[in-house]
Amino acid sequence: MHKYEGNDISPQTVYKHLSDIYGGNWEGESMIIKNNKIDCKANYFDYPNDIIVGLIKLVTVLVQKHLPTTK
């Protein structure tokens, strides 16, 4: 879990940080992370009057642990 705090937080800094952590590519308006655990594509749009729109497609691989059965 990642927690971001402060006045300097923006979608650009979060996308850049996540891209760095998970081996992705941040190009200023889009981020792509593709590895064995995450397949993510995010697009960021900044409009006048401080309107921000972000679109994210995320697929993750879930690991299920098999618990022993009890009788």
Short mmCIF file of C-alpha atoms in Angstrom, two decimals:
data_model
loop_
_atom_site.label_atom_id
_atom_site.label_comp_id
_atom_site.label_asym_id
_atom_site.label_seq_id
_atom_site.Cartn_x
_atom_site.Cartn_y
_atom_site.Cartn_z
CA MET A 1 0.00 0.00 0.00
CA HIS A 2 1.29 3.42 -0.93
CA LYS A 3 0.19 6.56 0.89
CA TYR A 4 0.74 9.97 -0.65
CA GLU A 5 0.41 13.15 1.40
CA GLY A 6 1.17 16.83 1.01
CA ASN A 7 0.41 19.83 -1.13
CA ASP A 8 2.81 18.81 -3.91
CA ILE A 9 0.87 15.65 -4.78
CA SER A 10 -0.49 15.58 -8.31
CA PRO A 11 -1.56 12.82 -10.69
CA GLN A 12 1.72 13.32 -12.55
CA THR A 13 3.86 12.66 -9.47
CA VAL A 14 1.80 9.64 -8.43
CA TYR A 15 1.88 8.10 -11.93
CA LYS A 16 5.64 8.74 -12.17
CA HIS A 17 6.26 7.19 -8.76
CA LEU A 18 4.15 4.10 -9.49
CA SER A 19 5.83 3.72 -12.85
CA ASP A 20 9.25 3.82 -11.18
CA ILE A 21 8.26 1.27 -8.52
CA TYR A 22 6.66 -1.27 -10.86
CA GLY A 23 8.91 -0.88 -13.89
CA GLY A 24 6.50 1.06 -16.07
CA ASN A 25 6.74 3.92 -18.51
CA TRP A 26 5.33 7.39 -17.75
CA GLU A 27 5.20 9.76 -20.72
CA GLY A 28 3.58 12.82 -19.12
CA GLU A 29 0.02 11.96 -20.14
CA SER A 30 -0.03 8.17 -20.12
CA MET A 31 1.46 5.40 -18.02
CA ILE A 32 1.97 1.78 -18.96
CA ILE A 33 3.03 -0.91 -16.52
CA LYS A 34 3.22 -4.47 -17.80
CA ASN A 35 4.92 -7.25 -15.90
CA ASN A 36 4.07 -10.67 -14.45
CA LYS A 37 1.84 -9.16 -11.74
CA ILE A 38 0.35 -5.98 -13.22
CA ASP A 39 -1.04 -4.95 -16.59
CA CYS A 40 -2.01 -1.30 -16.29
CA LYS A 41 -2.65 1.57 -18.68
CA ALA A 42 -3.54 5.00 -17.33
CA ASN A 43 -4.26 8.23 -19.18
CA TYR A 44 -4.33 11.66 -17.59
CA PHE A 45 -6.16 14.68 -18.99
CA ASP A 46 -5.86 18.20 -17.55
CA TYR A 47 -8.53 20.71 -18.56
CA PRO A 48 -9.06 24.40 -17.74
CA ASN A 49 -10.49 25.36 -14.34
CA ASP A 50 -8.47 22.62 -12.60
CA ILE A 51 -10.55 19.77 -14.02
CA ILE A 52 -8.56 16.52 -14.02
CA VAL A 53 -9.75 13.31 -15.64
CA GLY A 54 -7.93 10.02 -15.25
CA LEU A 55 -8.79 6.77 -17.01
CA ILE A 56 -7.22 3.57 -15.70
CA LYS A 57 -7.37 0.01 -16.99
CA LEU A 58 -5.87 -2.39 -14.45
CA VAL A 59 -5.50 -6.17 -14.50
CA THR A 60 -3.68 -7.86 -11.63
CA VAL A 61 -2.68 -11.43 -11.02
CA LEU A 62 -4.09 -12.77 -7.78
CA VAL A 63 -2.24 -15.45 -5.92
CA GLN A 64 -4.45 -17.91 -4.11
CA LYS A 65 -2.93 -19.94 -1.35
CA HIS A 66 -4.26 -23.43 -0.92
CA LEU A 67 -4.99 -24.15 2.71
CA PRO A 68 -4.86 -27.68 4.00
CA THR A 69 -8.24 -29.23 4.60
CA THR A 70 -9.08 -30.26 8.11
CA LYS A 71 -11.15 -33.29 8.96
#
